[in-house]
Tab-separated table of C-alpha atoms in Angstrom:
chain	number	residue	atom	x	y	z
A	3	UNK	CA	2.036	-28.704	-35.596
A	4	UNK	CA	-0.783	-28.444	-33.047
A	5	UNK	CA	1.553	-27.679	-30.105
A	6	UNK	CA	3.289	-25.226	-32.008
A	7	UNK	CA	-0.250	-23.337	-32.749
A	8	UNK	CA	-0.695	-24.110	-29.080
A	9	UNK	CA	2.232	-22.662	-27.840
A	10	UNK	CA	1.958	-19.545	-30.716
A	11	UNK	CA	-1.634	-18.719	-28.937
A	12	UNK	CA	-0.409	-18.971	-25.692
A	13	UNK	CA	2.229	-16.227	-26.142
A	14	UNK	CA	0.645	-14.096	-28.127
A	15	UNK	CA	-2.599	-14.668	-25.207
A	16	UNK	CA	0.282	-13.582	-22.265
A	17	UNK	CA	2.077	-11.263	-24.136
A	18	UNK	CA	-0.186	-8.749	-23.605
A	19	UNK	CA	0.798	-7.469	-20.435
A	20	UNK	CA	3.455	-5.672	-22.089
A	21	UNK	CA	1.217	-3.313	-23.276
A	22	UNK	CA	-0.465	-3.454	-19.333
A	23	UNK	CA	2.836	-2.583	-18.223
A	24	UNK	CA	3.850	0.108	-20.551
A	25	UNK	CA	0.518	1.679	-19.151
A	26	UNK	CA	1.305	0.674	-15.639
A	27	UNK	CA	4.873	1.655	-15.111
A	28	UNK	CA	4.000	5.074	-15.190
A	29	UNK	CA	0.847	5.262	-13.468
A	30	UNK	CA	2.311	3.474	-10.410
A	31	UNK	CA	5.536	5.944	-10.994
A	32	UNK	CA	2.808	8.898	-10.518
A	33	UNK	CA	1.499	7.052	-7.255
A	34	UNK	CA	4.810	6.644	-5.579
A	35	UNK	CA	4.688	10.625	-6.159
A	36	UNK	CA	1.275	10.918	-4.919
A	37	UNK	CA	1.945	8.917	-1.584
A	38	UNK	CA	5.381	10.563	-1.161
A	39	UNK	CA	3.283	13.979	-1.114
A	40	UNK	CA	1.062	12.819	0.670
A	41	UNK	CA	2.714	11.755	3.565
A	42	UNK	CA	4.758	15.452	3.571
A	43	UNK	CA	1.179	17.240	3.057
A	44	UNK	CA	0.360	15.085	6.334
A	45	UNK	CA	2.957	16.549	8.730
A	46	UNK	CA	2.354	20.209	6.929
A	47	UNK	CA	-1.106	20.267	7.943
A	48	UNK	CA	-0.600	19.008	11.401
A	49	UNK	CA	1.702	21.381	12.209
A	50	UNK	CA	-0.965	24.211	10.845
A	51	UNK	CA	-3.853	22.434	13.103
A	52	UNK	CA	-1.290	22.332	15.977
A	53	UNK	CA	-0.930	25.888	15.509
A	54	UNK	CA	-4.687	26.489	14.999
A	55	UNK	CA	-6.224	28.212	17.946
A	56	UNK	CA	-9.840	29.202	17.110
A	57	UNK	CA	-13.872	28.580	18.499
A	58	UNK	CA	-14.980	25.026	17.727
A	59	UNK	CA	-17.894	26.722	15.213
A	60	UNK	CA	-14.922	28.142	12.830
A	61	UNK	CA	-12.816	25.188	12.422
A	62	UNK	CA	-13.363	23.051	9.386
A	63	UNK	CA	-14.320	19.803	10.627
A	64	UNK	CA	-12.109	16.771	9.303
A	65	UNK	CA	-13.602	14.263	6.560
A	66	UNK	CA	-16.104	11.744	8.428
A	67	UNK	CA	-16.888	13.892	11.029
A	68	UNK	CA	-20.385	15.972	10.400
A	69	UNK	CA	-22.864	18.251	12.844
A	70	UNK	CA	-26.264	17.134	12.667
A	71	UNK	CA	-27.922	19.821	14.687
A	72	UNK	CA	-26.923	19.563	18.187
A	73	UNK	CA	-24.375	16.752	17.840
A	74	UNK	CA	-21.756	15.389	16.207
A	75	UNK	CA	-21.306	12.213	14.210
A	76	UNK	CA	-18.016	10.674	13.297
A	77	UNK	CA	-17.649	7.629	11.358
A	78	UNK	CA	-15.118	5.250	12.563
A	79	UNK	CA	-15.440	2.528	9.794
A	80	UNK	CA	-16.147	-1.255	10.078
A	81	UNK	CA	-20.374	0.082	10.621
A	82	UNK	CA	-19.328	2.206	13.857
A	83	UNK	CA	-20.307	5.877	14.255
A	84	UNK	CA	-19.966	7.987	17.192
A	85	UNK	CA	-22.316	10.579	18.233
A	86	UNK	CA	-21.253	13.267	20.894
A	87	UNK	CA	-23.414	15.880	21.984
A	88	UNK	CA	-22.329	19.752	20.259
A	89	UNK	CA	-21.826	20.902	23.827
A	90	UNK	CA	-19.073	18.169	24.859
A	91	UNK	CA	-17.221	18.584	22.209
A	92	UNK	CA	-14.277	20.805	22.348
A	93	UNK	CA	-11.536	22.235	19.824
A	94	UNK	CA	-8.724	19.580	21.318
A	95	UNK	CA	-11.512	17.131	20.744
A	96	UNK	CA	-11.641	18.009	16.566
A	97	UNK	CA	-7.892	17.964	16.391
A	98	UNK	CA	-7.221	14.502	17.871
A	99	UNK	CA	-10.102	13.426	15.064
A	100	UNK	CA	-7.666	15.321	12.668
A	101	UNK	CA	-4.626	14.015	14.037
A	102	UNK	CA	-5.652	10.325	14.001
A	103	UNK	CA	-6.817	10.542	10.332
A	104	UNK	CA	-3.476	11.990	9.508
A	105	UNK	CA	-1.814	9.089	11.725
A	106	UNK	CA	-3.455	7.004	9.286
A	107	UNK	CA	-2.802	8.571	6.257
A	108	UNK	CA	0.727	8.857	6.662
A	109	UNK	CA	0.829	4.973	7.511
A	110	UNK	CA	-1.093	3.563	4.700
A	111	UNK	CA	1.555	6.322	2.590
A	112	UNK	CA	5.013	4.690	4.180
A	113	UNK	CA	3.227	1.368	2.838
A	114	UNK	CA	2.137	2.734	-0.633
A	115	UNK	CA	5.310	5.030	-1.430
A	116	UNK	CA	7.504	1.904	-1.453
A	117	UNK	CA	5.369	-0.672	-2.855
A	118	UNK	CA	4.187	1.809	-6.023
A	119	UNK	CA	7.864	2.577	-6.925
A	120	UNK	CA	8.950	-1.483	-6.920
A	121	UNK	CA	5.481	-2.010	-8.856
A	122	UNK	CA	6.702	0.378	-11.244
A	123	UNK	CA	10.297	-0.495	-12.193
A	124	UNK	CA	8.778	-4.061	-12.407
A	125	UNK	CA	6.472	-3.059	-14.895
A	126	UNK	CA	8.579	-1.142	-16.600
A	127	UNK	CA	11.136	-4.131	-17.067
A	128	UNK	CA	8.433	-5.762	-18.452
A	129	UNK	CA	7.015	-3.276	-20.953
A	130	UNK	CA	10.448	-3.354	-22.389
A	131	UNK	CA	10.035	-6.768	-23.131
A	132	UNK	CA	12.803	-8.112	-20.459
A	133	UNK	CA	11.004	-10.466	-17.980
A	134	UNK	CA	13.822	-12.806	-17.442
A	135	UNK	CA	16.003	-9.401	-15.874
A	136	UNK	CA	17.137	-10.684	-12.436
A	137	UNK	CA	16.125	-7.647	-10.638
A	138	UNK	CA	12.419	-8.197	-11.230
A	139	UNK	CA	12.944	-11.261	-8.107
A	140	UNK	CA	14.343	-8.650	-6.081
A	141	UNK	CA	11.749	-6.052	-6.786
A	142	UNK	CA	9.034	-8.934	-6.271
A	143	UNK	CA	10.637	-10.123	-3.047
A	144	UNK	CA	10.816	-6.159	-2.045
A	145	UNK	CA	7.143	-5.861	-2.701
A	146	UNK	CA	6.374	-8.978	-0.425
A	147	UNK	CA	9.168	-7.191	2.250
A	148	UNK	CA	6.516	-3.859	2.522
A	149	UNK	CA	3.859	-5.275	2.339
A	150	UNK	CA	4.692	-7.954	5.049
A	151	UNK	CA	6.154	-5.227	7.512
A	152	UNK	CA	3.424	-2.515	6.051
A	153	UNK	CA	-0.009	-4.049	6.410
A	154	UNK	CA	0.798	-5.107	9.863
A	155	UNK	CA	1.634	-1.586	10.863
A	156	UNK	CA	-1.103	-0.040	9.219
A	157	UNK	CA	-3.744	-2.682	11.134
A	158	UNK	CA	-1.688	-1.573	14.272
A	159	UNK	CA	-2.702	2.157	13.080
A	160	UNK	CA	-5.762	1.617	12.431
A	161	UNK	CA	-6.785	-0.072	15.680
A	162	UNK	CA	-4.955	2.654	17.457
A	163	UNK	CA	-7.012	5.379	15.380
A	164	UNK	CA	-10.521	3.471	16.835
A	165	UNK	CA	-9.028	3.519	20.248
A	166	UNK	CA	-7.537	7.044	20.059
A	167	UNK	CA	-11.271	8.298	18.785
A	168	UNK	CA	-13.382	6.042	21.029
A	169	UNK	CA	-11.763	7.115	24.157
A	170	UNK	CA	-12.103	10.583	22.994
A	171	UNK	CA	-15.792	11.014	22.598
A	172	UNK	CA	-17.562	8.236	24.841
A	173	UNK	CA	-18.761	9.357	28.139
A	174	UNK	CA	-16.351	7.116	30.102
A	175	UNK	CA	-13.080	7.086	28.297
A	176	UNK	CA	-11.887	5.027	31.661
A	177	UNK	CA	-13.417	2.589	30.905
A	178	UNK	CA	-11.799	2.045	26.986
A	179	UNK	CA	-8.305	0.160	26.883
A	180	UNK	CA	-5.569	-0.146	23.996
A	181	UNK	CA	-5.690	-4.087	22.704
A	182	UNK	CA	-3.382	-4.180	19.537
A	183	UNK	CA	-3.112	-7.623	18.991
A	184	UNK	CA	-1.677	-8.743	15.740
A	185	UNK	CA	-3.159	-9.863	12.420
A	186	UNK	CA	-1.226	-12.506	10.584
A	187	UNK	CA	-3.031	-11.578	7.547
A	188	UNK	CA	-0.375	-8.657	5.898
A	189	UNK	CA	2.440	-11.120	6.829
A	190	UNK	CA	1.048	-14.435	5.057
A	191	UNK	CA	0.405	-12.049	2.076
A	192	UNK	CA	3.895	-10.730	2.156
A	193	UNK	CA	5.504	-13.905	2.309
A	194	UNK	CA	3.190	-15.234	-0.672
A	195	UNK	CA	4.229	-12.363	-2.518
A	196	UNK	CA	8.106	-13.201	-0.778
A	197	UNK	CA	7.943	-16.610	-2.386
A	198	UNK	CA	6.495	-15.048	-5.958
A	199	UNK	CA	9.312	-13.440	-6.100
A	200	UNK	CA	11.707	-16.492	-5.831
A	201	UNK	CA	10.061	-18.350	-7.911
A	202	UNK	CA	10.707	-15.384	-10.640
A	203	UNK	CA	14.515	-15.544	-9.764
A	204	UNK	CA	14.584	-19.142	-10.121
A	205	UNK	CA	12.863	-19.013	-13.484
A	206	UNK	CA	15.281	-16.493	-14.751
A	207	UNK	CA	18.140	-17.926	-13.731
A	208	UNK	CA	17.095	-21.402	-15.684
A	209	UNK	CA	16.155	-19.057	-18.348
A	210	UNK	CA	19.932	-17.568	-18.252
A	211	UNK	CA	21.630	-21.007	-17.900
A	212	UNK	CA	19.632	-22.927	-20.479
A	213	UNK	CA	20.307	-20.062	-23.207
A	214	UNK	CA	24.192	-20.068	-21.813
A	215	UNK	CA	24.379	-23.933	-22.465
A	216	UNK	CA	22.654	-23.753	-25.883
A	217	UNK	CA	25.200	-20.666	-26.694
A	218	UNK	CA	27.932	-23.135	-25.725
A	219	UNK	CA	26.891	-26.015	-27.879
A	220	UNK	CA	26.172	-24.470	-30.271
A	221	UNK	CA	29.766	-23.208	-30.617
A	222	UNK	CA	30.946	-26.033	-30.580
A	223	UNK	CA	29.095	-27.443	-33.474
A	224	UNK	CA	29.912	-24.637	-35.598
A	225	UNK	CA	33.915	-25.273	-34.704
C-alpha cells in the first residue's frame, strides 16, 4: 500500500512536465523562427553595409562599439575592450566590427535554428502525453548531433571574431596571429546529450516490448 502511494506521488510529482511542454513546444517552435530570421536578417544587412559608402561620423556604429570623445571603445567580451583613437579609425574599420558581429550571429543561429525545432517536436510529443514515441531518441540524439558539431564551430567563431577585431584596431596588427585551437567542451556535451538520447530509445523500446508480451499473455489466458 505504501509503494503504491509511493509510486502514485511520484507520477503525479513528474507528470508535470506535460504541462512544461505544452508551454514549451511552442515557444521553442517561435525560436526556431526567430533564429531562422535571424540568420537571413544577417546576410540582408551585410549586403546593405557592404553597399554603405558614407563619412565615419554618419554611420551608426554597431552594438558594443561606443565614441567616448576622441576615441573609440569596443567591447570584445571575456573583460577585454579596445580603445582606438577617433582619428585611426576608418569606415572599413566599423564594417569589419559589423561584419564580425554578424559572423557571429549567424553562427550561434545555424546552432539555435536546429536545436529549437528538435526541442520543440520533443516537447510537443510529450505534452501529448506520448513519451515512450520512438522518435523522441532520435530527436534527443539530433539535439546532441548540433550541439556537438555547433558549439565547436561557434567557439571557432568566436575566437576568429577576437582575432578579426584585435588585428583591426591595435597599433601593430603584425604582430597578432590566428590560434583556433579546439575546445572539447561542445563535443563532450553533445555526446552526453548523444547518449541521453539512447538511453530514451532503449527505454521505449522495453516499454514497447514489455506491453507487447503482456498483450500476448494475456491473450492467451483469455483463449
Amino acid at each position: 500500500m505504501v509503494i503504491k502511494m509511493e509510486m502514485s506521488e511520484k507520477a503525479i510529482k513528474y507528470r508535470r512536465i506535460v504541462f512544461v511542454s505544452k508551454i514549451l513546444a511552442p515557444v521553442f517552435k517561435f525560436l526556431y523562427y526567430v533564429f531562422m530570421a535571424a540568420l537571413v536578417l544577417c546576410g540582408i544587412i551585410a549586403l546593405i553595409v557592404f553597399l554603405v559608402n558614407t563619412s565615419v561620423e554618419n554611420i551608426m556604429l554597431p552594438p558594443l562599439m561606443t565614441l567616448q570623445g576622441d576615441y573609440y571603445s569596443l567591447f570584445l567580451g571575456n573583460g577585454i575592450r579596445i580603445d582606438a583613437p577617433y582619428d585611426t579609425v576608418s569606415l572599413g574599420d566599423i564594417k569589419t566590427v559589423i561584419y564580425a558581429q554578424l559572423i557571429l550571429i549567424a553562427a550561434v543561429s545555424c546552432m539555435m535554428t536546429p536545436v529549437s525545432l528538435f526541442i520543440s517536436k520533443l516537447c510537443r510529443n510529450i505534452a501529448a502525453s506520448s513519451p515512450y514515441n520512438l522518435k523522441n531518441a532520435r530527436y534527443t540524439m539530433y539535439i546532441g548531433l548540433c550541439v556537438m558539431i555547433g558549439y565547436t564551430f561557434v567557439l571557432f567563431m568566436r575566437r576568429f571574431y577576437n582575432y578579426l577585431l584585435v588585428k583591426t584596431f591595435v597599433p601593430d596588427p603584425e604582430a597578432i596571429h590566428l590560434s583556433l585551437g579546439f575546445d572539447f567542451g561542445g563535443v563532450i556535451i553533445g555526446l552526453l546529450i548523444f547518449l541521453f538520447g539512447y538511453v530514451i530509445g532503449y527505454s521505449a523500446e522495453r516499454h514497447i516490448t514489455d506491453a507487447v508480451k503482456t498483450d500476448v499473455h494475456n491473450d492467451i489466458v483469455n483463449k
